[in-house]
Amino acid sequence: MSRLKKISPFGAVVFAGGGVRCLWQAGFWETAVPELKLKPELVTGVSAGATMACMCLSGKIREGLEYFKKISGENKKNFYLTGPLRGVKAFPHFDMYRSTILETIDAGALRKIIEGPELSIVLSRPPRWLGPRSATVVGLVTYSLEKKIMYPVHPRWTAGLGFVPEIVSVRECRTPNDLADLLLQSSCTPPVVPIMKRAGGTVLDGGLIDNVPVMTLKDFQGMALIMLTRRYPVERIPFMPGRLYVQPSGTPPVEKWDYTNPAGLQSAFDMGRRDGEFFAAAVKKGMFRNQISCS
């Protein structure tokens, strides 16, 4: 049996978070998946990575990209200081994010997602000793400090403070609006995306616990493809049997919360397409270990 047959198709795929940098994943998926004929049975996503997973599984990648480029081109700023005085939000992100989901994923597309592989979306629940606003500050500061100091692929500090993951199946969504709610809850990073509730309790961006959500792989038997959205030194990428980490060939050329840069969105997507082609060729040749940097 060839090395390709041993690992393909990947039975599980993980979409890391990363804001609009996650368009790299969409481009990667568009070229790598058909070439390798991948049909995963388990998909996990967090934050914007969860949205990319939905776009990929619904077959709506191009529609979502074009719509988001259009409204990003019309949006002049990421922060409108006087917006509240004019009856509009200071941050345009929530409305733009939600409209992209709803303009792209209709009832038919949602049905296709639900009929596909098991798709799990990761949210985070703050500890009970913190209120919604204080939890946001504590969670974001803790996560950011650990990333800056330790630069881990899988952070641990917020979990140590009592933040816990909540895993929700997309199959719980009955309508596109339900899906939009779930994806925004997984991306909830106040003040850019306001504090949200689910089942009566506060939820925050699932990436606060782990922006590369591998917790669903605990009992998975098989090979998992884990798509990162930022560059890590090779020594930082974990070596674990059954997992293949892939990262961009360079830094995706757009900031994660930049909703004003359609050219950057396209460039991140195009980088993903090139890297997906490289990845497919590398896998076919058996050129991999526990990670591939598509460079």
XYZ file of C-alpha atoms in Angstrom, residues 224-228 230-235 237-239 243-250 275-276 278-283 286-295:
40
model
C -6.632 14.275 10.532
C -5.697 17.296 8.432
C -5.298 20.431 10.549
C -5.326 23.717 8.642
C -3.605 26.589 10.417
C -0.655 31.663 10.600
C 3.003 30.723 10.384
C 4.620 28.820 13.256
C 8.242 27.771 13.700
C 8.545 24.089 12.848
C 9.585 23.237 16.402
C 4.110 22.403 15.690
C 3.173 19.304 17.711
C 4.157 15.881 16.501
C -2.341 14.400 12.649
C -0.937 16.383 9.755
C -0.598 20.139 10.302
C -0.438 22.401 7.267
C 0.351 26.114 7.404
C 0.493 28.935 4.848
C 3.611 29.487 2.777
C 3.706 33.069 4.030
C -0.544 26.124 -1.309
C -3.294 23.557 -1.828
C 1.657 22.256 -3.500
C 0.167 20.195 -0.671
C -1.618 17.766 -2.969
C 1.566 17.174 -4.945
C 3.600 16.743 -1.748
C 1.151 14.231 -0.285
C 4.950 11.123 0.347
C 6.779 14.361 1.224
C 5.440 14.960 4.710
C 6.052 14.437 8.406
C 3.754 15.966 11.012
C 3.538 19.268 9.189
C 3.851 20.833 5.784
C 4.772 24.456 5.225
C 3.543 25.174 1.732
C 6.667 27.012 0.642
